[in-house]
Tab-separated table of C-alpha atoms in Angstrom:
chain	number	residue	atom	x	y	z
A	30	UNK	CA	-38.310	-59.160	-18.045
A	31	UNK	CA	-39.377	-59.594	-22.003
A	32	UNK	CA	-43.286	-60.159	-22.462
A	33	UNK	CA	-45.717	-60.475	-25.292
A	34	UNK	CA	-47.594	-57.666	-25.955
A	35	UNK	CA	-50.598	-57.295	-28.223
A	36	UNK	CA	-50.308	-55.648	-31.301
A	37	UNK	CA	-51.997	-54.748	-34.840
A	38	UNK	CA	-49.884	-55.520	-37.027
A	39	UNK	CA	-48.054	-58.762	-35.917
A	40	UNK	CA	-50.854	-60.269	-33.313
A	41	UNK	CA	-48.186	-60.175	-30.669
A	42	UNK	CA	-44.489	-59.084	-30.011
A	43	UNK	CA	-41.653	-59.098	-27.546
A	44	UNK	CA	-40.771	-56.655	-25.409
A	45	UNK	CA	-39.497	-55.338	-21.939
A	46	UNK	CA	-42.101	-55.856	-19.125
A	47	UNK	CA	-42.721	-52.663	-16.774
A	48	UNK	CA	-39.956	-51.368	-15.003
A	49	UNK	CA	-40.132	-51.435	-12.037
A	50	UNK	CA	-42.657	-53.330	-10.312
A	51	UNK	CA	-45.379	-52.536	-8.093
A	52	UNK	CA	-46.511	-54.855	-5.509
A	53	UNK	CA	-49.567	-54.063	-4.023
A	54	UNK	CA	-51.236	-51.941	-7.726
A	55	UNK	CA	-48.966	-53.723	-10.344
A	56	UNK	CA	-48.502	-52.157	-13.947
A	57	UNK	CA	-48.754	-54.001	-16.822
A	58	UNK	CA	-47.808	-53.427	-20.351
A	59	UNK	CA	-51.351	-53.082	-22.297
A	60	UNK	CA	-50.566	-53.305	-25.580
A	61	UNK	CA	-47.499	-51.691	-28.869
A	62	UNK	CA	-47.718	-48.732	-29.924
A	63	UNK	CA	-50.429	-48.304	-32.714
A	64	UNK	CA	-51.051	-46.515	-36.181
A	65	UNK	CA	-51.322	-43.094	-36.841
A	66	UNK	CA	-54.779	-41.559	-35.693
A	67	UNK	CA	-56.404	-44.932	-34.463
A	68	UNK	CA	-58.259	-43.311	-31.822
A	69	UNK	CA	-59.841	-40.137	-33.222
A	70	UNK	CA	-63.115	-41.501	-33.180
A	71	UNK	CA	-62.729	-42.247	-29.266
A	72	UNK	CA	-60.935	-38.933	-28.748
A	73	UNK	CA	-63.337	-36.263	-30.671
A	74	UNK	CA	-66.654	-37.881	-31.136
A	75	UNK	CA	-66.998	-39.923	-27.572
A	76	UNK	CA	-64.783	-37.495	-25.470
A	77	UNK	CA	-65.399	-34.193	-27.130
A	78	UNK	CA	-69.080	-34.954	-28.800
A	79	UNK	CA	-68.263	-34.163	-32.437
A	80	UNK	CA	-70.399	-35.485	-35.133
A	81	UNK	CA	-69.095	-37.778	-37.381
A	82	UNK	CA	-69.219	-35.573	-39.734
A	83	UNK	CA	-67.472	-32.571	-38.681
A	84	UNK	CA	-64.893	-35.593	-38.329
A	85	UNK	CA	-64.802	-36.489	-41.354
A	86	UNK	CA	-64.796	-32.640	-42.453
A	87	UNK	CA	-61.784	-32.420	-40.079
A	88	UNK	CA	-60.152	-34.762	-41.480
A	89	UNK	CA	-60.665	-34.137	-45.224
A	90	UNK	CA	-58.785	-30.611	-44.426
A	91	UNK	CA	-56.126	-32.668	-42.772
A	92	UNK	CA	-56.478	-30.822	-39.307
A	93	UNK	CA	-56.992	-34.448	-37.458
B	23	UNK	CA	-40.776	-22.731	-1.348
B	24	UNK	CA	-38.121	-26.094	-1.758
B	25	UNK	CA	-39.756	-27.471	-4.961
B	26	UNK	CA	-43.479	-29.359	-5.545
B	27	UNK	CA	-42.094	-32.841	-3.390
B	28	UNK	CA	-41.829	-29.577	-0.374
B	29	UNK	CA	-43.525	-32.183	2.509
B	30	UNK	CA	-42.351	-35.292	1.434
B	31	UNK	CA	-40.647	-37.142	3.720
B	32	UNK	CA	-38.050	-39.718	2.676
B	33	UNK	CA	-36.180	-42.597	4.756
B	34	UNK	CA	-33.189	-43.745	3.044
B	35	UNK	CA	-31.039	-46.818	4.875
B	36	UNK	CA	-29.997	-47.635	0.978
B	37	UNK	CA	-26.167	-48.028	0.429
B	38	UNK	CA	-23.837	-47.031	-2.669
B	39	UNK	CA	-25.110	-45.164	-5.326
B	40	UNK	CA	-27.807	-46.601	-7.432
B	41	UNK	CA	-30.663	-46.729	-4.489
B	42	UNK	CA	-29.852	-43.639	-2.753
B	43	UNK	CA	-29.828	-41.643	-6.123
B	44	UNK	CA	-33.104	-42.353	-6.159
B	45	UNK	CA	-33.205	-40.442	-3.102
B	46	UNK	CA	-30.977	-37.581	-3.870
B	47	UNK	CA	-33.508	-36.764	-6.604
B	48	UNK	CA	-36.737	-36.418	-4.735
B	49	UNK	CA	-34.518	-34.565	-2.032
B	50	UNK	CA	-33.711	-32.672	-5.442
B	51	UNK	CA	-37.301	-31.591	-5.992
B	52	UNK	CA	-38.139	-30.874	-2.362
B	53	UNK	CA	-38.796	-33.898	-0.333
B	54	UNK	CA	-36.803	-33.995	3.350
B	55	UNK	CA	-34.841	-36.920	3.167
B	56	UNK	CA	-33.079	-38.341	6.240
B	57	UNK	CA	-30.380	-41.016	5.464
B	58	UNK	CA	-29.050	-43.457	7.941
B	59	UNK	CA	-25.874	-44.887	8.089
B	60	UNK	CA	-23.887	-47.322	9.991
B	61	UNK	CA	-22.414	-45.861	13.234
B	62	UNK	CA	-18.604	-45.360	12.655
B	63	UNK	CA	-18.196	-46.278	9.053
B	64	UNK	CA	-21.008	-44.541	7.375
B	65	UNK	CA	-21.468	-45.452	3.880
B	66	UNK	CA	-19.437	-46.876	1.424
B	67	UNK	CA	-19.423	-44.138	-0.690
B	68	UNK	CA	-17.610	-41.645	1.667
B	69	UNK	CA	-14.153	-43.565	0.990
B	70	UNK	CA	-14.330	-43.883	-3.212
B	71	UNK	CA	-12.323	-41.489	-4.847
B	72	UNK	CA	-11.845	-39.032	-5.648
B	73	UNK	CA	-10.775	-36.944	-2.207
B	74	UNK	CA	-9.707	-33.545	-1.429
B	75	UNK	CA	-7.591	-32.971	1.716
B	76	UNK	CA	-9.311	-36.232	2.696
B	77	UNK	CA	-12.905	-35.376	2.208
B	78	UNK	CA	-15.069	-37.643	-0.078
B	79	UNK	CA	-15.933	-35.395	-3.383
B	80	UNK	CA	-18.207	-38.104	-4.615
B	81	UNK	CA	-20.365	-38.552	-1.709
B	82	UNK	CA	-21.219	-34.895	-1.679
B	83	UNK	CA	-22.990	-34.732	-4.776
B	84	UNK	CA	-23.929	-38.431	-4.536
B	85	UNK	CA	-26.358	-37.441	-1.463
B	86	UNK	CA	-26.587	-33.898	-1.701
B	87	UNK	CA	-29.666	-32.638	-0.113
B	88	UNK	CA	-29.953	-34.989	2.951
B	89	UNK	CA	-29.683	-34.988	7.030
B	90	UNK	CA	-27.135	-37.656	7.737
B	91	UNK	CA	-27.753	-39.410	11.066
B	92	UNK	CA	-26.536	-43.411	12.234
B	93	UNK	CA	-28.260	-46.411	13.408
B	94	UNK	CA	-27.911	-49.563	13.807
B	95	UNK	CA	-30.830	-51.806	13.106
B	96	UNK	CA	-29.144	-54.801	13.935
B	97	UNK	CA	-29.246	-53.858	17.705
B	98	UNK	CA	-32.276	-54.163	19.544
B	99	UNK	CA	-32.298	-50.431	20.761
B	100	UNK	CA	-31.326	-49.478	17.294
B	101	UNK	CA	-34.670	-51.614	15.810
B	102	UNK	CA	-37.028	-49.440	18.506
B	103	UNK	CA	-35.948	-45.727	17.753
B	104	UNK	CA	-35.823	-46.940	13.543
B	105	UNK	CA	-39.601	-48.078	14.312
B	106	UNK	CA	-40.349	-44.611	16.537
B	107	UNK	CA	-38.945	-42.868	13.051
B	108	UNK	CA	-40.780	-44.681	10.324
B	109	UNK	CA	-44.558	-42.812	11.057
B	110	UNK	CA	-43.191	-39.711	10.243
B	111	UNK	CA	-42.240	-40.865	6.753
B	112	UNK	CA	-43.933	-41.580	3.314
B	113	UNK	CA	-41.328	-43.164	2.039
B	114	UNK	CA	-38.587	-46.311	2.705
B	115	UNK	CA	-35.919	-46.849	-0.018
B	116	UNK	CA	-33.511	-49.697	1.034
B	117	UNK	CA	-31.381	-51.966	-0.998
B	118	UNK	CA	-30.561	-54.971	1.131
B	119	UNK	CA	-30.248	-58.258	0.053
B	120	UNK	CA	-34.248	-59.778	-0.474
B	121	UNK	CA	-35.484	-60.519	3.075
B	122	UNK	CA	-32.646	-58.795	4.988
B	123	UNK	CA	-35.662	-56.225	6.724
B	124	UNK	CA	-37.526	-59.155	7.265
B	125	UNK	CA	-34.562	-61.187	9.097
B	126	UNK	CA	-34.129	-58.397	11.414
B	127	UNK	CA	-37.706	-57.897	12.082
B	128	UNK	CA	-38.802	-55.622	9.367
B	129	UNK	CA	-40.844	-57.623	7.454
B	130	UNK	CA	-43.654	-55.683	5.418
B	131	UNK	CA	-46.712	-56.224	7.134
B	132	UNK	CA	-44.575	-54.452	10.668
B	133	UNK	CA	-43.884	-51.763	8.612
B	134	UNK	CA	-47.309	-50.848	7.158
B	135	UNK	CA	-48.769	-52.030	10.926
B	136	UNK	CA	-46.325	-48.957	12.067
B	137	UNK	CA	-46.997	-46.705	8.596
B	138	UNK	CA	-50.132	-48.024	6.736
B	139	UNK	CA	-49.350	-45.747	3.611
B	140	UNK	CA	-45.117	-46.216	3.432
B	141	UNK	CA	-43.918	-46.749	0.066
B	142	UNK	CA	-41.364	-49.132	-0.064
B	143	UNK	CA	-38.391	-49.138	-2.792
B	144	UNK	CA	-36.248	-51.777	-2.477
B	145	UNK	CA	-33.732	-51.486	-4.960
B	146	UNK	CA	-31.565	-55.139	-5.945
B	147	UNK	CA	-29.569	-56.528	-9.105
B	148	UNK	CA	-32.269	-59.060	-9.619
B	149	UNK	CA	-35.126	-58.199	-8.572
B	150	UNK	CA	-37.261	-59.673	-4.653
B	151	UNK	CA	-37.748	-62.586	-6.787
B	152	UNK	CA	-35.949	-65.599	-9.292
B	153	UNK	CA	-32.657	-67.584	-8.551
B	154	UNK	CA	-30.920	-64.542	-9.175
B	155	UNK	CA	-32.455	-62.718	-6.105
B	156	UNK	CA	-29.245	-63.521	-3.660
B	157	UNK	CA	-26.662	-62.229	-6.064
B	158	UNK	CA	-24.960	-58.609	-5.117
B	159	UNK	CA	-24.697	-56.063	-8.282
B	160	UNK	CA	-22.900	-52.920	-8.901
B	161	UNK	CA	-23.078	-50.642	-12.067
B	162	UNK	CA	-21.097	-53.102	-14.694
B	163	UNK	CA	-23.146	-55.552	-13.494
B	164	UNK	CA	-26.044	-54.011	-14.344
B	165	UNK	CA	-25.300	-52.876	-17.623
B	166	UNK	CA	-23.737	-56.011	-18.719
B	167	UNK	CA	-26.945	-58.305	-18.195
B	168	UNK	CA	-28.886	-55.417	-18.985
B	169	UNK	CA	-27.664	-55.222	-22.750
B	170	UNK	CA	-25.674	-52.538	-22.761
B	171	UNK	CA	-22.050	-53.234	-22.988
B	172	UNK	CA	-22.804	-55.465	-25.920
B	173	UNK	CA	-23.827	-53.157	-28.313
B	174	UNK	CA	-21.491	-50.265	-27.072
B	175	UNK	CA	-18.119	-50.256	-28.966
B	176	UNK	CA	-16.626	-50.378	-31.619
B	177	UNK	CA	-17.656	-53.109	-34.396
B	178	UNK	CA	-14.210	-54.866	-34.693
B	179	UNK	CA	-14.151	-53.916	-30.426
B	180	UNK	CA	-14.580	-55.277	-27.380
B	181	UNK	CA	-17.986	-54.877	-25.450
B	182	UNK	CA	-17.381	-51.538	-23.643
B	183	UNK	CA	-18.759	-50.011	-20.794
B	184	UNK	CA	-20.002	-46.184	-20.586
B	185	UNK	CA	-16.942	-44.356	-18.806
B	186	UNK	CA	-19.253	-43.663	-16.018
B	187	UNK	CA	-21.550	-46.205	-14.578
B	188	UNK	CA	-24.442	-44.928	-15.616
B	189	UNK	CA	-26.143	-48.502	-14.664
B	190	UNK	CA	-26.088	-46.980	-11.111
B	191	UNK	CA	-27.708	-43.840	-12.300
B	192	UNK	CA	-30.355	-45.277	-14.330
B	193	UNK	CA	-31.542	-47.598	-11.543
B	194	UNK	CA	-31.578	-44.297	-9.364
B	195	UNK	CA	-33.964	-42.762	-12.227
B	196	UNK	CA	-36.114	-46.028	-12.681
B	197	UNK	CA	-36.406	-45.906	-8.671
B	198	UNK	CA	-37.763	-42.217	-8.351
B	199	UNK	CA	-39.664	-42.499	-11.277
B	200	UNK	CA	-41.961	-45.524	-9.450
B	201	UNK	CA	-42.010	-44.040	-5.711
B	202	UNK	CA	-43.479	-40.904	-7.954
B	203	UNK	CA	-45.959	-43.239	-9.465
B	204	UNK	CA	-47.011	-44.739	-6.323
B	205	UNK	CA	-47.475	-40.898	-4.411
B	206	UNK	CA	-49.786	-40.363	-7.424
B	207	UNK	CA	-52.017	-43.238	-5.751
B	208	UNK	CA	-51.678	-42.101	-2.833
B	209	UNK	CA	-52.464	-38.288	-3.774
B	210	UNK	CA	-55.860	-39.519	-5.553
B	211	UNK	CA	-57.078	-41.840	-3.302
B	212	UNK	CA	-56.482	-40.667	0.726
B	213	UNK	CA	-57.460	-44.274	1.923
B	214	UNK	CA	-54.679	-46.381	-0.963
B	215	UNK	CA	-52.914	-48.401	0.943
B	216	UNK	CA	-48.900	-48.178	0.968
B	217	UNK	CA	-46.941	-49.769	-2.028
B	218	UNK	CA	-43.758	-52.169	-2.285
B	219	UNK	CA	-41.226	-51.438	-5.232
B	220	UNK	CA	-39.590	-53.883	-6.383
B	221	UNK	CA	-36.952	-52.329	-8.809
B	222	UNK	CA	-34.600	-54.815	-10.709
B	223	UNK	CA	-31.817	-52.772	-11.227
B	224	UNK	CA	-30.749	-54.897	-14.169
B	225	UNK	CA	-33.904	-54.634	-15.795
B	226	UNK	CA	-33.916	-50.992	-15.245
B	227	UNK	CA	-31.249	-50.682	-17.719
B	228	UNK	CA	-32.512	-53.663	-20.362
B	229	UNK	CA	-36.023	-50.920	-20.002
B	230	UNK	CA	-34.058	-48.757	-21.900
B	231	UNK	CA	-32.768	-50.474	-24.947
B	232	UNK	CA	-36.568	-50.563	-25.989
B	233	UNK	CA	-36.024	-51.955	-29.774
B	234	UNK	CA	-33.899	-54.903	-28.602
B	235	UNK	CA	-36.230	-56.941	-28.072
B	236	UNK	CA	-38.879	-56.503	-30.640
B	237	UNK	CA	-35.967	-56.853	-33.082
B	238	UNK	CA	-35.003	-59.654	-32.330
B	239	UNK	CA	-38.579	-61.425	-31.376
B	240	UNK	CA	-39.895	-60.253	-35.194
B	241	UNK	CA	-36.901	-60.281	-36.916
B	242	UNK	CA	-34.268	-62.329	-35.707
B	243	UNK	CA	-31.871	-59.742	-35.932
B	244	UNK	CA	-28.542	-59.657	-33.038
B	245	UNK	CA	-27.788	-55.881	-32.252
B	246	UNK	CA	-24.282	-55.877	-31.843
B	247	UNK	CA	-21.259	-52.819	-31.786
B	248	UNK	CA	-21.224	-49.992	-34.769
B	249	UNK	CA	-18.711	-47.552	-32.950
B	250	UNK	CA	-19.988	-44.143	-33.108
B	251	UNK	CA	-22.286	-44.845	-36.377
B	252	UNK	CA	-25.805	-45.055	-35.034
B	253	UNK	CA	-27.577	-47.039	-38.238
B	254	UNK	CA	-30.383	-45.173	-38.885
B	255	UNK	CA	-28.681	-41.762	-40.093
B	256	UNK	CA	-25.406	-40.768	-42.397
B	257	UNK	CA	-23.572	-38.715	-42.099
B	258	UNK	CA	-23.139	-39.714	-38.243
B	259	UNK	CA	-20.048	-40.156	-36.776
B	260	UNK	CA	-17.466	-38.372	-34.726
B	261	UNK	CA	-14.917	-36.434	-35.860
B	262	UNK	CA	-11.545	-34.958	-34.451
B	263	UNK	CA	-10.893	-30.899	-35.045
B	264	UNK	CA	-7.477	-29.518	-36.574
B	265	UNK	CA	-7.083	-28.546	-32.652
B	266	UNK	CA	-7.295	-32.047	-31.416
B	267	UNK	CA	-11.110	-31.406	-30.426
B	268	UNK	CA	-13.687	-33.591	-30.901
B	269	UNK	CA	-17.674	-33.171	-32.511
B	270	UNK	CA	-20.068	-35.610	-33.553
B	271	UNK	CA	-22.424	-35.177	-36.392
B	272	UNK	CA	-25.836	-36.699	-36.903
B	273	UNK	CA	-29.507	-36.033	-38.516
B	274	UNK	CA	-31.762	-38.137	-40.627
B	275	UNK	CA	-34.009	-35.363	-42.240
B	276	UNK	CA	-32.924	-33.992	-45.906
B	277	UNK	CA	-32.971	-30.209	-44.512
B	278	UNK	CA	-30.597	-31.175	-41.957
B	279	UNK	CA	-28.526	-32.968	-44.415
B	280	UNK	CA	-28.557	-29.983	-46.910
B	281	UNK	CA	-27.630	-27.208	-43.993
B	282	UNK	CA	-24.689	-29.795	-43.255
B	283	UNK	CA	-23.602	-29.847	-46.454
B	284	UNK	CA	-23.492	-25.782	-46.705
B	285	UNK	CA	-22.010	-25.706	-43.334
B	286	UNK	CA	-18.965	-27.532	-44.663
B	287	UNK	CA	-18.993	-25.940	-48.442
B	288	UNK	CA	-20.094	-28.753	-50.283
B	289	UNK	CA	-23.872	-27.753	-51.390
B	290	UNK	CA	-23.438	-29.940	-54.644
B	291	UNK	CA	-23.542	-32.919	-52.331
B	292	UNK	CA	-27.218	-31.921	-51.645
B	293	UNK	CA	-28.329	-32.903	-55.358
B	294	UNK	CA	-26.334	-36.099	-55.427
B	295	UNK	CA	-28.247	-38.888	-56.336
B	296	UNK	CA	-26.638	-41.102	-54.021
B	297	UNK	CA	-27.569	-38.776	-50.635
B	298	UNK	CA	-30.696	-37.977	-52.004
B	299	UNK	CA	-32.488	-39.544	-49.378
B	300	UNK	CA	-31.872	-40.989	-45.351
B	301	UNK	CA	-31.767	-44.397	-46.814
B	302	UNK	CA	-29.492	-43.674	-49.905
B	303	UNK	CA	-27.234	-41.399	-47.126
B	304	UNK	CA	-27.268	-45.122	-44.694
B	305	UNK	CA	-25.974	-47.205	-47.968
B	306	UNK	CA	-23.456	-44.399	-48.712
B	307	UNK	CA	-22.766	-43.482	-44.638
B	308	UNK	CA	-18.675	-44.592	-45.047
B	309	UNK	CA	-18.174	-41.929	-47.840
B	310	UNK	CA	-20.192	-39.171	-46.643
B	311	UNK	CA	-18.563	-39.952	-42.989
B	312	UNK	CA	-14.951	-39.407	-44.940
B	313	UNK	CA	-16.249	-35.905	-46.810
B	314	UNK	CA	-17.102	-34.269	-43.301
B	315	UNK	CA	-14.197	-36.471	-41.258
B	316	UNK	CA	-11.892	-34.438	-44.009
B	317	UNK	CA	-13.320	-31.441	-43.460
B	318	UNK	CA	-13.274	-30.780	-39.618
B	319	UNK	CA	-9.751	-31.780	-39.391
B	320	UNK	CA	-8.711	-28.857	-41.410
B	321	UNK	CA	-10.618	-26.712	-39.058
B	322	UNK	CA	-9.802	-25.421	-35.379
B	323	UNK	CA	-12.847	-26.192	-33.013
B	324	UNK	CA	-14.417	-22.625	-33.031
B	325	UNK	CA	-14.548	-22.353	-36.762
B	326	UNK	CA	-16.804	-26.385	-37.257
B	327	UNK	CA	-18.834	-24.399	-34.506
B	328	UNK	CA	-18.957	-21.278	-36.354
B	329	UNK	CA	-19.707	-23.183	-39.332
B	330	UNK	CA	-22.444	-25.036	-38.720
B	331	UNK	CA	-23.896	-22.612	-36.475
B	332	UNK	CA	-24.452	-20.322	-39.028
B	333	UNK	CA	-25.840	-22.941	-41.147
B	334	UNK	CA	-28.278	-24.453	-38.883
B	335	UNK	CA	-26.241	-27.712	-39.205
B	336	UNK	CA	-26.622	-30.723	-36.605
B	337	UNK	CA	-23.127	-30.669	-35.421
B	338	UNK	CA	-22.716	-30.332	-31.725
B	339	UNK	CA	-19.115	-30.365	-30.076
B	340	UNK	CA	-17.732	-33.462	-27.255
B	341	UNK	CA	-16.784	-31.154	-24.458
B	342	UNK	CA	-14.579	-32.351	-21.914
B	343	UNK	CA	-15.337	-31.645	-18.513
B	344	UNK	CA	-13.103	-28.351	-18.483
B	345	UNK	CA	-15.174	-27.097	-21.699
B	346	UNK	CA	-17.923	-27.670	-20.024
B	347	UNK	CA	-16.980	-25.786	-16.953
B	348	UNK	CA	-15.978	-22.783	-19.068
B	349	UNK	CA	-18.918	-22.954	-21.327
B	350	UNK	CA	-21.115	-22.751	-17.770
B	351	UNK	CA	-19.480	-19.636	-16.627
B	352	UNK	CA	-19.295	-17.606	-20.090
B	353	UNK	CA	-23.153	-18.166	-20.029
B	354	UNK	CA	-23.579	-16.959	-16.577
């Protein structure tokens, strides 16, 4: 019902498991919720091919 | 058209309310759902209050959406026509005690040999699983163990329960949420094989209370009661009209706090140095809950509306279920 979870910050923490279960395919709880922007670089350069830097332009202006 | 679940076809031999909510929603969104009953005493539900000239008011919105027909799969004739049914659905939702299906020669691995892609919810207090898996559960129950009556009430209070019981409800949700999950499998991938739900209802409702834990684990910290304060805003409260209505008040943001403050005359409060900011507003929350607590009760209902309508305030008013009824209609 309350797992550990991986997270940034803390290493791990406590929290409710997945709700509800699934037998045959079960769920799991993957990790907390992280910071602010962590992902760009996985989100524009390696799914949408932008250099890095028209990232780094990007986020200069504050648009990402 | 009868929604995007139009096709869907749902067996529910669930009992009470929790489990067969989960039903009544995908029968909501379009799926046919057939649910069996006992022969002669049908469910529970169709004798709890409250009645009109004898008729079960409850039950009708509790399983709205359904065919109704009777079986019993105790019997062995009962057993054949339930396994003659089952190919023609996608879906089983039961909520017997864990292993009940199997002791009457339903156990899994028949049903999938008769249905190879059925999803199976089976809906319990505890879970398939544990030492708690024999225990029956209702709503209270639920919410209890769940962690909700412990931090609802107020702070000097007893642990109170929602006046509805909402831990039936939220099982329901937390039950058509993962039979919609497992469809999703089976819409990608033709040959997925069925799935088996286990749904906890009592973990269903501890799923909501999502800071609880972490709280506690990296802090230490107990939630416990703070009446109708919520802890992380001020003003918040609720507060009674100069009619004997009630509203409750709440919004963390400075703008919000500023178009409250207009909506009730007071715009110097805005500058104040102690509700300059959410935090300062959480140290000060008593007094700022007395300024507005003042205020409403030497106003009628219509005119706190008024008010803080017109000044884009974050007041919002308790309706009863007769307000709510005429508030329906005047918007029709």
């Amino acid at each position: 019902m309350i797992t550990r979870v991986a997270d940034r910050d803390f290493g791990t923490v406590a929290m409710t498991n997945v709700v509800p279960r699934f037998t045959v395919d079960p769920a799991r709880l993957r990790h907390a919720a992280g910071d602010v922007g962590q992902d760009n670089n996985e989100i524009y350069r390696d799914w949408l091919g932008l250099s890095d830097a028209r990232i780094e332009q990007l986020t200069q202006r504050k648009v990402i | 058209m009868a929604g995007p679940l139009e096709g869907l076809k749902v067996l529910d031999i669930a009992t009470i309310i929790a489990a067969p909510f989960a039903a009544t929603l995908l029968a909501d969104y379009g799926a046919e759902v057939l649910k069996i009953e006992m022969p002669g005493q049908g469910d529970g539900v169709r004798s709890f209050p409250p009645f009109k000239d004898g008729k079960p008011l409850w039950w009708k919105a509790a399983n709205r959406n359904k065919k109704f027909a009777t079986l019993d799969l105790r019997t062995p004739d009962g057993l054949a026509l339930f396994k003659q049914l089952l190919p023609r659905f996608d879906v089983l939702i039961e909520n017997f005690r864990p292993g009940t299906l199997d002791r009457w020669g339903l156990p899994k691995e028949v049903l999938w040999s008769i249905q190879p892609r059925l999803v199976i919810l089976r809906a319990t207090a505890f879970g398939q699983n544990g030492p708690y898996r024999e225990r029956p559960g209702f709503a209270r129950i639920f919410e209890a163990m769940g962690g909700l009556t412990y931090i609802t009430g107020e702070s000097d209070g007893e642990p109170t329960h929602p006046g509805y019981p909402i831990g039936d409800s939220i099982g329901g949700l937390f039950g058509a949420v993962g039979v919609l999950a497992a469809l999703w499998k089976r819409a990608r991938d033709p040959h997925a094989p069925g799935e088996e739900i286990d749904l906890a209802l009592t973990e269903a409702v501890f799923r909501l209370l999502d800071v609880l834990a972490i709280e506690h684990d990296q802090l230490g910290a107990v939630r416990s009661r703070i009446g109708n304060a919520n802890g992380y805003s001020a003003p918040a409260a609720v507060f009674r009209t100069s009619d004997d209505h009630w509203v409750t008040l709440a919004g963390s943001t400075n703008t919000l706090f500023a178009a409250n403050c207009r909506a009730i005359g007071r715009p110097d409060l805005i500058a104040d140095p102690r509700f300059a900011s959410n935090d300062e507003r959480v140290k000060h929350a008593a007094e700022l809950n007395d300024i507005f607590a003042g205020w409403c009760a030497a106003h009628p209902l219509d005119e706190v509306l008024a008010s803080f309508n017109a000044a884009q305030g974050t007041l919002a008013p308790i309706y009863s279920i007769d307000q709510r009824t005429r508030k329906w209609r005047r918007a029709k």
